[in-house]
């Protein structure tokens, strides 16, 4: 059987069509995974669909009728009830970086970055100076950067300490770090309404958790009242961390998923950090 040019074009068109569907499906699942609210909505929809299938298979007429109404009018109800969340999700999809993190840091750059952050956190916690440090990862934080004070400065512990010093007008907001540079200060983030969050915790902790619910950012908080250090990550708040805990978490979370362009003879990250100390 001989393939004509028309047949080849038709096959290629179908392959491209299938690939585009899988790419869209991949990015939808990726954003569902990174967004706590979107994942909850997705789980609810899947639960209703599965329950509908089960009721049809077992012949549960009443439940089937009710679920038909839910499926029919559910999308409208979701749009009305979750309008703020849906708007946030769409904005997040627009901010997502299709090619991942804008800069893949080398081992030396990651270690220097962690070293400077840990040094700053150590000073801030001892002096009981409140701070909110956010590290951008795959999901862009450009929407928050646009509304903050731009810095675009090299990351250093001295600069972080100066920003959060009580006399600085930017100390109340958060600092956003992109790659190994401080992009902005005085950033304002959405606060979380999660009932799991301790009511005694302040705005910084709620803002850190709120941002971690909507993005994959690493949100590091120093309490102004107690000097304790916490990290909000993937919608969870980890309290009362030691400096070693912070260092190890940052090293682990900042490590690229694939070791691209890294030589086999690179020195172990732990040894580099000890040398920097």
PDB file of C-alpha atoms in Angstrom:
ATOM      1  CA  UNK A   1       0.000   0.000   0.000  1.00  0.00           C
ATOM      2  CA  UNK A   2       1.458   3.314  -1.121  1.00  0.00           C
ATOM      3  CA  UNK A   3       0.960   6.400   0.988  1.00  0.00           C
ATOM      4  CA  UNK A   4       0.160   9.593  -0.839  1.00  0.00           C
ATOM      5  CA  UNK A   5       1.188  13.068   0.237  1.00  0.00           C
ATOM      6  CA  UNK A   6      -2.364  13.658   1.458  1.00  0.00           C
ATOM      7  CA  UNK A   7      -2.195  10.541   3.645  1.00  0.00           C
ATOM      8  CA  UNK A   8       1.128  11.624   5.184  1.00  0.00           C
ATOM      9  CA  UNK A   9      -0.208  15.125   5.899  1.00  0.00           C
ATOM     10  CA  UNK A  10      -3.325  13.620   7.488  1.00  0.00           C
ATOM     11  CA  UNK A  11      -1.241  11.333   9.732  1.00  0.00           C
ATOM     12  CA  UNK A  12       1.026  14.193  10.791  1.00  0.00           C
ATOM     13  CA  UNK A  13      -1.989  16.378  11.549  1.00  0.00           C
ATOM     14  CA  UNK A  14      -3.453  13.674  13.796  1.00  0.00           C
ATOM     15  CA  UNK A  15      -0.120  13.172  15.578  1.00  0.00           C
ATOM     16  CA  UNK A  16       0.217  16.903  16.217  1.00  0.00           C
ATOM     17  CA  UNK A  17      -3.387  16.987  17.427  1.00  0.00           C
ATOM     18  CA  UNK A  18      -2.760  14.148  19.903  1.00  0.00           C
ATOM     19  CA  UNK A  19       0.506  15.723  21.110  1.00  0.00           C
ATOM     20  CA  UNK A  20      -1.199  19.067  21.743  1.00  0.00           C
ATOM     21  CA  UNK A  21      -3.938  17.353  23.770  1.00  0.00           C
ATOM     22  CA  UNK A  22      -1.324  15.583  25.909  1.00  0.00           C
ATOM     23  CA  UNK A  23       0.634  18.819  26.416  1.00  0.00           C
ATOM     24  CA  UNK A  24      -2.518  20.620  27.568  1.00  0.00           C
ATOM     25  CA  UNK A  25      -3.411  17.679  29.798  1.00  0.00           C
ATOM     26  CA  UNK A  26       0.111  17.718  31.294  1.00  0.00           C
ATOM     27  CA  UNK A  27       0.014  21.424  32.167  1.00  0.00           C
ATOM     28  CA  UNK A  28      -3.484  21.103  33.665  1.00  0.00           C
ATOM     29  CA  UNK A  29      -2.325  18.270  35.933  1.00  0.00           C
ATOM     30  CA  UNK A  30       0.859  20.159  36.793  1.00  0.00           C
ATOM     31  CA  UNK A  31      -1.089  23.220  37.925  1.00  0.00           C
ATOM     32  CA  UNK A  32      -3.587  21.061  39.824  1.00  0.00           C
ATOM     33  CA  UNK A  33      -0.686  19.523  41.715  1.00  0.00           C
ATOM     34  CA  UNK A  34       0.852  22.914  42.551  1.00  0.00           C
ATOM     35  CA  UNK A  35      -2.402  24.600  43.617  1.00  0.00           C
ATOM     36  CA  UNK A  36      -4.156  23.350  46.751  1.00  0.00           C
ATOM     37  CA  UNK A  37      -7.513  24.984  45.985  1.00  0.00           C
ATOM     38  CA  UNK A  38      -7.543  23.736  42.403  1.00  0.00           C
ATOM     39  CA  UNK A  39      -6.724  20.199  43.560  1.00  0.00           C
ATOM     40  CA  UNK A  40      -9.651  20.268  46.018  1.00  0.00           C
ATOM     41  CA  UNK A  41     -12.067  21.353  43.270  1.00  0.00           C
ATOM     42  CA  UNK A  42     -10.679  18.655  40.964  1.00  0.00           C
ATOM     43  CA  UNK A  43     -11.084  15.962  43.631  1.00  0.00           C
ATOM     44  CA  UNK A  44     -14.677  17.057  44.237  1.00  0.00           C
ATOM     45  CA  UNK A  45     -15.537  16.852  40.541  1.00  0.00           C
ATOM     46  CA  UNK A  46     -13.916  13.409  40.217  1.00  0.00           C
ATOM     47  CA  UNK A  47     -15.815  12.201  43.311  1.00  0.00           C
ATOM     48  CA  UNK A  48     -19.176  13.316  41.858  1.00  0.00           C
ATOM     49  CA  UNK A  49     -18.436  11.620  38.506  1.00  0.00           C
ATOM     50  CA  UNK A  50     -17.397   8.336  40.153  1.00  0.00           C
ATOM     51  CA  UNK A  51     -20.453   8.408  42.415  1.00  0.00           C
ATOM     52  CA  UNK A  52     -22.645   8.964  39.355  1.00  0.00           C
ATOM     53  CA  UNK A  53     -21.148   5.919  37.623  1.00  0.00           C
ATOM     54  CA  UNK A  54     -21.647   3.774  40.706  1.00  0.00           C
ATOM     55  CA  UNK A  55     -25.280   4.865  41.117  1.00  0.00           C
ATOM     56  CA  UNK A  56     -25.993   4.064  37.446  1.00  0.00           C
ATOM     57  CA  UNK A  57     -24.349   0.654  37.754  1.00  0.00           C
ATOM     58  CA  UNK A  58     -26.267  -0.257  40.934  1.00  0.00           C
ATOM     59  CA  UNK A  59     -29.542   1.278  39.821  1.00  0.00           C
ATOM     60  CA  UNK A  60     -29.837   3.928  42.554  1.00  0.00           C
ATOM     61  CA  UNK A  61     -32.513   6.049  40.887  1.00  0.00           C
ATOM     62  CA  UNK A  62     -32.842   8.820  43.486  1.00  0.00           C
ATOM     63  CA  UNK A  63     -29.114   9.391  43.828  1.00  0.00           C
ATOM     64  CA  UNK A  64     -28.723   9.254  40.038  1.00  0.00           C
ATOM     65  CA  UNK A  65     -31.353  11.972  39.554  1.00  0.00           C
ATOM     66  CA  UNK A  66     -29.734  14.203  42.205  1.00  0.00           C
ATOM     67  CA  UNK A  67     -26.291  13.698  40.709  1.00  0.00           C
ATOM     68  CA  UNK A  68     -27.641  14.510  37.239  1.00  0.00           C
ATOM     69  CA  UNK A  69     -28.804  17.865  38.617  1.00  0.00           C
ATOM     70  CA  UNK A  70     -25.392  18.376  40.268  1.00  0.00           C
ATOM     71  CA  UNK A  71     -23.559  17.593  37.024  1.00  0.00           C
ATOM     72  CA  UNK A  72     -25.926  19.758  35.001  1.00  0.00           C
ATOM     73  CA  UNK A  73     -25.841  22.829  37.248  1.00  0.00           C
ATOM     74  CA  UNK A  74     -22.564  22.165  39.060  1.00  0.00           C
ATOM     75  CA  UNK A  75     -20.322  24.142  36.660  1.00  0.00           C
ATOM     76  CA  UNK A  76     -22.448  27.274  37.113  1.00  0.00           C
ATOM     77  CA  UNK A  77     -22.447  26.815  40.892  1.00  0.00           C
ATOM     78  CA  UNK A  78     -18.664  26.372  40.902  1.00  0.00           C
ATOM     79  CA  UNK A  79     -18.185  29.561  38.878  1.00  0.00           C
ATOM     80  CA  UNK A  80     -20.389  31.555  41.260  1.00  0.00           C
ATOM     81  CA  UNK A  81     -19.047  30.091  44.523  1.00  0.00           C
ATOM     82  CA  UNK A  82     -15.378  29.873  43.589  1.00  0.00           C
ATOM     83  CA  UNK A  83     -15.157  32.971  41.410  1.00  0.00           C
ATOM     84  CA  UNK A  84     -12.175  34.482  43.328  1.00  0.00           C
ATOM     85  CA  UNK A  85     -10.318  31.160  43.311  1.00  0.00           C
ATOM     86  CA  UNK A  86     -10.958  30.573  39.598  1.00  0.00           C
ATOM     87  CA  UNK A  87      -9.699  34.055  38.783  1.00  0.00           C
ATOM     88  CA  UNK A  88      -6.560  33.389  40.818  1.00  0.00           C
ATOM     89  CA  UNK A  89      -6.054  30.039  39.081  1.00  0.00           C
ATOM     90  CA  UNK A  90      -6.356  31.611  35.617  1.00  0.00           C
ATOM     91  CA  UNK A  91      -3.881  34.324  36.620  1.00  0.00           C
ATOM     92  CA  UNK A  92      -1.556  31.620  37.902  1.00  0.00           C
ATOM     93  CA  UNK A  93      -1.777  29.722  34.598  1.00  0.00           C
ATOM     94  CA  UNK A  94      -0.848  32.916  32.810  1.00  0.00           C
ATOM     95  CA  UNK A  95       2.126  33.445  35.126  1.00  0.00           C
ATOM     96  CA  UNK A  96       3.419  29.871  34.823  1.00  0.00           C
ATOM     97  CA  UNK A  97       6.777  29.511  33.177  1.00  0.00           C
ATOM     98  CA  UNK A  98       6.447  26.898  30.439  1.00  0.00           C
ATOM     99  CA  UNK A  99      10.133  26.058  30.545  1.00  0.00           C
ATOM    100  CA  UNK A 100      10.341  25.858  34.326  1.00  0.00           C
ATOM    101  CA  UNK A 101      12.684  27.859  36.544  1.00  0.00           C
ATOM    102  CA  UNK A 102      14.085  30.859  34.715  1.00  0.00           C
ATOM    103  CA  UNK A 103      17.615  29.996  35.810  1.00  0.00           C
ATOM    104  CA  UNK A 104      19.141  26.678  36.807  1.00  0.00           C
ATOM    105  CA  UNK A 105      21.600  27.453  39.574  1.00  0.00           C
ATOM    106  CA  UNK A 106      24.886  25.625  39.800  1.00  0.00           C
ATOM    107  CA  UNK A 107      25.906  23.848  43.003  1.00  0.00           C
ATOM    108  CA  UNK A 108      28.115  26.783  44.015  1.00  0.00           C
ATOM    109  CA  UNK A 109      25.329  29.304  43.381  1.00  0.00           C
ATOM    110  CA  UNK A 110      22.795  27.270  45.353  1.00  0.00           C
ATOM    111  CA  UNK A 111      25.166  26.851  48.257  1.00  0.00           C
ATOM    112  CA  UNK A 112      26.034  30.547  48.309  1.00  0.00           C
ATOM    113  CA  UNK A 113      22.340  31.412  48.180  1.00  0.00           C
ATOM    114  CA  UNK A 114      21.455  29.085  51.060  1.00  0.00           C
ATOM    115  CA  UNK A 115      24.468  30.285  53.060  1.00  0.00           C
ATOM    116  CA  UNK A 116      23.423  33.948  52.786  1.00  0.00           C
ATOM    117  CA  UNK A 117      19.776  33.230  53.606  1.00  0.00           C
ATOM    118  CA  UNK A 118      20.637  31.094  56.646  1.00  0.00           C
ATOM    119  CA  UNK A 119      23.061  33.762  57.926  1.00  0.00           C
ATOM    120  CA  UNK A 120      20.370  36.416  57.598  1.00  0.00           C
ATOM    121  CA  UNK A 121      17.756  34.215  59.293  1.00  0.00           C
ATOM    122  CA  UNK A 122      20.167  33.493  62.152  1.00  0.00           C
ATOM    123  CA  UNK A 123      20.626  37.212  62.823  1.00  0.00           C
ATOM    124  CA  UNK A 124      16.928  38.033  62.399  1.00  0.00           C
ATOM    125  CA  UNK A 125      15.757  35.342  64.804  1.00  0.00           C
ATOM    126  CA  UNK A 126      18.282  36.346  67.470  1.00  0.00           C
ATOM    127  CA  UNK A 127      17.253  40.005  67.243  1.00  0.00           C
ATOM    128  CA  UNK A 128      13.521  39.131  67.035  1.00  0.00           C
ATOM    129  CA  UNK A 129      13.128  40.920  63.709  1.00  0.00           C
ATOM    130  CA  UNK A 130      10.144  39.711  61.686  1.00  0.00           C
ATOM    131  CA  UNK A 131      10.791  38.641  58.098  1.00  0.00           C
ATOM    132  CA  UNK A 132       9.117  36.970  55.126  1.00  0.00           C
ATOM    133  CA  UNK A 133      11.474  35.624  52.461  1.00  0.00           C
ATOM    134  CA  UNK A 134       9.961  34.020  49.347  1.00  0.00           C
ATOM    135  CA  UNK A 135      11.930  31.946  46.853  1.00  0.00           C
ATOM    136  CA  UNK A 136      10.335  31.676  43.422  1.00  0.00           C
ATOM    137  CA  UNK A 137      10.433  28.304  41.675  1.00  0.00           C
ATOM    138  CA  UNK A 138       8.524  27.084  38.601  1.00  0.00           C
ATOM    139  CA  UNK A 139       5.415  29.273  39.007  1.00  0.00           C
ATOM    140  CA  UNK A 140       6.151  32.912  38.305  1.00  0.00           C
ATOM    141  CA  UNK A 141       5.511  35.520  40.996  1.00  0.00           C
ATOM    142  CA  UNK A 142       5.565  38.371  38.500  1.00  0.00           C
ATOM    143  CA  UNK A 143       2.115  39.597  39.550  1.00  0.00           C
ATOM    144  CA  UNK A 144       3.384  40.265  43.083  1.00  0.00           C
ATOM    145  CA  UNK A 145       6.715  41.652  41.884  1.00  0.00           C
ATOM    146  CA  UNK A 146       4.963  44.242  39.703  1.00  0.00           C
ATOM    147  CA  UNK A 147       3.224  45.704  42.773  1.00  0.00           C
ATOM    148  CA  UNK A 148       6.319  45.723  45.007  1.00  0.00           C
ATOM    149  CA  UNK A 149       9.469  47.825  45.229  1.00  0.00           C
ATOM    150  CA  UNK A 150      11.950  46.619  42.597  1.00  0.00           C
ATOM    151  CA  UNK A 151      15.514  45.958  43.709  1.00  0.00           C
ATOM    152  CA  UNK A 152      17.216  43.453  41.347  1.00  0.00           C
ATOM    153  CA  UNK A 153      20.167  43.207  43.733  1.00  0.00           C
ATOM    154  CA  UNK A 154      22.678  40.458  44.395  1.00  0.00           C
ATOM    155  CA  UNK A 155      21.588  38.241  47.267  1.00  0.00           C
ATOM    156  CA  UNK A 156      23.437  38.865  50.531  1.00  0.00           C
ATOM    157  CA  UNK A 157      22.651  38.389  54.213  1.00  0.00           C
ATOM    158  CA  UNK A 158      23.492  42.047  54.936  1.00  0.00           C
ATOM    159  CA  UNK A 159      20.938  43.272  52.408  1.00  0.00           C
ATOM    160  CA  UNK A 160      18.226  40.936  53.739  1.00  0.00           C
ATOM    161  CA  UNK A 161      18.885  42.136  57.293  1.00  0.00           C
ATOM    162  CA  UNK A 162      18.793  45.777  56.181  1.00  0.00           C
ATOM    163  CA  UNK A 163      15.482  45.304  54.369  1.00  0.00           C
ATOM    164  CA  UNK A 164      13.744  43.802  57.404  1.00  0.00           C
ATOM    165  CA  UNK A 165      15.280  46.209  59.909  1.00  0.00           C
ATOM    166  CA  UNK A 166      12.443  47.893  61.797  1.00  0.00           C
ATOM    167  CA  UNK A 167      13.348  51.372  60.607  1.00  0.00           C
ATOM    168  CA  UNK A 168      13.174  50.367  56.944  1.00  0.00           C
ATOM    169  CA  UNK A 169       9.846  51.292  55.260  1.00  0.00           C
ATOM    170  CA  UNK A 170       9.915  47.963  53.370  1.00  0.00           C
ATOM    171  CA  UNK A 171      10.228  45.724  56.436  1.00  0.00           C
ATOM    172  CA  UNK A 172       6.485  44.936  56.654  1.00  0.00           C
ATOM    173  CA  UNK A 173       6.266  43.272  53.254  1.00  0.00           C
ATOM    174  CA  UNK A 174       7.926  40.197  51.811  1.00  0.00           C
ATOM    175  CA  UNK A 175      11.125  39.792  49.818  1.00  0.00           C
ATOM    176  CA  UNK A 176      11.016  37.786  46.575  1.00  0.00           C
ATOM    177  CA  UNK A 177      14.154  36.004  45.393  1.00  0.00           C
ATOM    178  CA  UNK A 178      14.459  34.874  41.772  1.00  0.00           C
ATOM    179  CA  UNK A 179      17.409  32.667  41.073  1.00  0.00           C
ATOM    180  CA  UNK A 180      20.231  34.123  43.169  1.00  0.00           C
ATOM    181  CA  UNK A 181      19.008  37.743  43.127  1.00  0.00           C
ATOM    182  CA  UNK A 182      16.643  39.744  45.313  1.00  0.00           C
ATOM    183  CA  UNK A 183      14.035  40.968  42.835  1.00  0.00           C
ATOM    184  CA  UNK A 184      11.823  43.075  45.074  1.00  0.00           C
ATOM    185  CA  UNK A 185      10.870  43.988  48.642  1.00  0.00           C
ATOM    186  CA  UNK A 186       7.649  45.096  50.299  1.00  0.00           C
ATOM    187  CA  UNK A 187       5.615  42.504  48.402  1.00  0.00           C
ATOM    188  CA  UNK A 188       2.062  41.800  49.585  1.00  0.00           C
ATOM    189  CA  UNK A 189       0.629  38.278  49.335  1.00  0.00           C
ATOM    190  CA  UNK A 190      -2.852  36.751  49.802  1.00  0.00           C
ATOM    191  CA  UNK A 191      -3.475  35.545  53.349  1.00  0.00           C
ATOM    192  CA  UNK A 192      -4.633  32.012  54.044  1.00  0.00           C
ATOM    193  CA  UNK A 193      -7.969  31.256  55.682  1.00  0.00           C
ATOM    194  CA  UNK A 194      -6.979  27.687  56.550  1.00  0.00           C
ATOM    195  CA  UNK A 195      -8.421  26.533  59.900  1.00  0.00           C
ATOM    196  CA  UNK A 196      -5.225  24.532  60.481  1.00  0.00           C
ATOM    197  CA  UNK A 197      -3.232  27.717  61.015  1.00  0.00           C
ATOM    198  CA  UNK A 198      -2.737  28.709  64.656  1.00  0.00           C
ATOM    199  CA  UNK A 199      -4.843  31.773  65.449  1.00  0.00           C
ATOM    200  CA  UNK A 200      -1.991  33.305  67.427  1.00  0.00           C
ATOM    201  CA  UNK A 201       0.172  33.539  64.319  1.00  0.00           C
ATOM    202  CA  UNK A 202       0.359  36.870  62.553  1.00  0.00           C
ATOM    203  CA  UNK A 203      -0.050  38.227  59.059  1.00  0.00           C
ATOM    204  CA  UNK A 204       3.383  37.050  57.855  1.00  0.00           C
ATOM    205  CA  UNK A 205       2.561  33.405  58.559  1.00  0.00           C
ATOM    206  CA  UNK A 206      -0.875  33.692  56.950  1.00  0.00           C
ATOM    207  CA  UNK A 207       0.602  35.398  53.899  1.00  0.00           C
ATOM    208  CA  UNK A 208       3.307  32.733  53.608  1.00  0.00           C
ATOM    209  CA  UNK A 209       0.779  29.911  53.811  1.00  0.00           C
ATOM    210  CA  UNK A 210      -1.604  31.689  51.424  1.00  0.00           C
ATOM    211  CA  UNK A 211       1.119  32.060  48.801  1.00  0.00           C
ATOM    212  CA  UNK A 212       2.216  28.429  49.217  1.00  0.00           C
ATOM    213  CA  UNK A 213      -1.391  27.327  48.606  1.00  0.00           C
ATOM    214  CA  UNK A 214      -1.449  29.089  45.238  1.00  0.00           C
ATOM    215  CA  UNK A 215       2.148  28.605  44.029  1.00  0.00           C
ATOM    216  CA  UNK A 216       5.121  26.294  44.489  1.00  0.00           C
ATOM    217  CA  UNK A 217       7.211  29.023  46.141  1.00  0.00           C
ATOM    218  CA  UNK A 218       9.255  28.415  49.306  1.00  0.00           C
ATOM    219  CA  UNK A 219       8.069  30.888  51.953  1.00  0.00           C
ATOM    220  CA  UNK A 220      10.373  31.386  54.944  1.00  0.00           C
ATOM    221  CA  UNK A 221       9.044  33.270  57.982  1.00  0.00           C
ATOM    222  CA  UNK A 222      10.831  34.647  61.050  1.00  0.00           C
ATOM    223  CA  UNK A 223       8.481  35.453  63.929  1.00  0.00           C
ATOM    224  CA  UNK A 224       8.809  38.952  65.336  1.00  0.00           C
ATOM    225  CA  UNK A 225       7.467  37.884  68.744  1.00  0.00           C
ATOM    226  CA  UNK A 226       9.265  34.581  69.360  1.00  0.00           C
ATOM    227  CA  UNK A 227      12.131  34.566  66.862  1.00  0.00           C
ATOM    228  CA  UNK A 228      11.058  31.116  65.693  1.00  0.00           C
ATOM    229  CA  UNK A 229      11.567  30.139  62.070  1.00  0.00           C
ATOM    230  CA  UNK A 230       8.875  28.521  59.926  1.00  0.00           C
ATOM    231  CA  UNK A 231       8.603  27.467  56.284  1.00  0.00           C
ATOM    232  CA  UNK A 232       5.377  27.310  54.254  1.00  0.00           C
ATOM    233  CA  UNK A 233       5.567  24.868  51.373  1.00  0.00           C
ATOM    234  CA  UNK A 234       2.885  23.230  49.216  1.00  0.00           C
ATOM    235  CA  UNK A 235       0.072  24.455  51.459  1.00  0.00           C
ATOM    236  CA  UNK A 236       1.704  23.204  54.677  1.00  0.00           C
ATOM    237  CA  UNK A 237       3.340  25.207  57.460  1.00  0.00           C
ATOM    238  CA  UNK A 238       6.382  23.731  59.211  1.00  0.00           C
ATOM    239  CA  UNK A 239       6.935  25.407  62.578  1.00  0.00           C
ATOM    240  CA  UNK A 240       9.878  26.032  64.909  1.00  0.00           C
ATOM    241  CA  UNK A 241      12.658  24.890  62.580  1.00  0.00           C
ATOM    242  CA  UNK A 242      16.342  24.888  63.463  1.00  0.00           C
ATOM    243  CA  UNK A 243      18.921  26.502  61.193  1.00  0.00           C
ATOM    244  CA  UNK A 244      20.040  23.038  60.092  1.00  0.00           C
ATOM    245  CA  UNK A 245      16.428  22.187  59.211  1.00  0.00           C
ATOM    246  CA  UNK A 246      16.143  25.359  57.138  1.00  0.00           C
ATOM    247  CA  UNK A 247      19.450  24.740  55.387  1.00  0.00           C
ATOM    248  CA  UNK A 248      18.644  21.135  54.488  1.00  0.00           C
ATOM    249  CA  UNK A 249      15.126  21.987  53.293  1.00  0.00           C
ATOM    250  CA  UNK A 250      16.393  24.796  51.067  1.00  0.00           C
ATOM    251  CA  UNK A 251      19.149  22.636  49.595  1.00  0.00           C
ATOM    252  CA  UNK A 252      16.698  19.824  48.896  1.00  0.00           C
ATOM    253  CA  UNK A 253      13.900  21.984  47.453  1.00  0.00           C
ATOM    254  CA  UNK A 254      16.198  24.134  45.315  1.00  0.00           C
ATOM    255  CA  UNK A 255      17.922  21.142  43.777  1.00  0.00           C
ATOM    256  CA  UNK A 256      16.840  20.839  40.104  1.00  0.00           C
ATOM    257  CA  UNK A 257      14.745  17.831  39.181  1.00  0.00           C
ATOM    258  CA  UNK A 258      17.334  16.855  36.610  1.00  0.00           C
ATOM    259  CA  UNK A 259      21.019  17.516  37.075  1.00  0.00           C
ATOM    260  CA  UNK A 260      21.522  19.486  33.852  1.00  0.00           C
ATOM    261  CA  UNK A 261      25.031  20.603  32.844  1.00  0.00           C
ATOM    262  CA  UNK A 262      26.522  19.461  36.163  1.00  0.00           C
ATOM    263  CA  UNK A 263      29.946  17.822  35.988  1.00  0.00           C
ATOM    264  CA  UNK A 264      30.495  14.499  37.697  1.00  0.00           C
ATOM    265  CA  UNK A 265      33.457  15.862  39.668  1.00  0.00           C
ATOM    266  CA  UNK A 266      31.465  18.593  41.452  1.00  0.00           C
ATOM    267  CA  UNK A 267      32.080  18.780  45.183  1.00  0.00           C
ATOM    268  CA  UNK A 268      29.377  17.581  47.546  1.00  0.00           C
ATOM    269  CA  UNK A 269      27.008  20.402  48.602  1.00  0.00           C
ATOM    270  CA  UNK A 270      27.439  19.702  52.308  1.00  0.00           C
ATOM    271  CA  UNK A 271      31.219  20.080  52.069  1.00  0.00           C
ATOM    272  CA  UNK A 272      30.872  23.406  50.221  1.00  0.00           C
ATOM    273  CA  UNK A 273      28.550  24.756  52.886  1.00  0.00           C
ATOM    274  CA  UNK A 274      30.933  23.740  55.698  1.00  0.00           C
ATOM    275  CA  UNK A 275      33.804  25.454  53.856  1.00  0.00           C
ATOM    276  CA  UNK A 276      31.738  28.643  53.465  1.00  0.00           C
ATOM    277  CA  UNK A 277      31.056  28.630  57.198  1.00  0.00           C
TER     278      UNK A 277
END
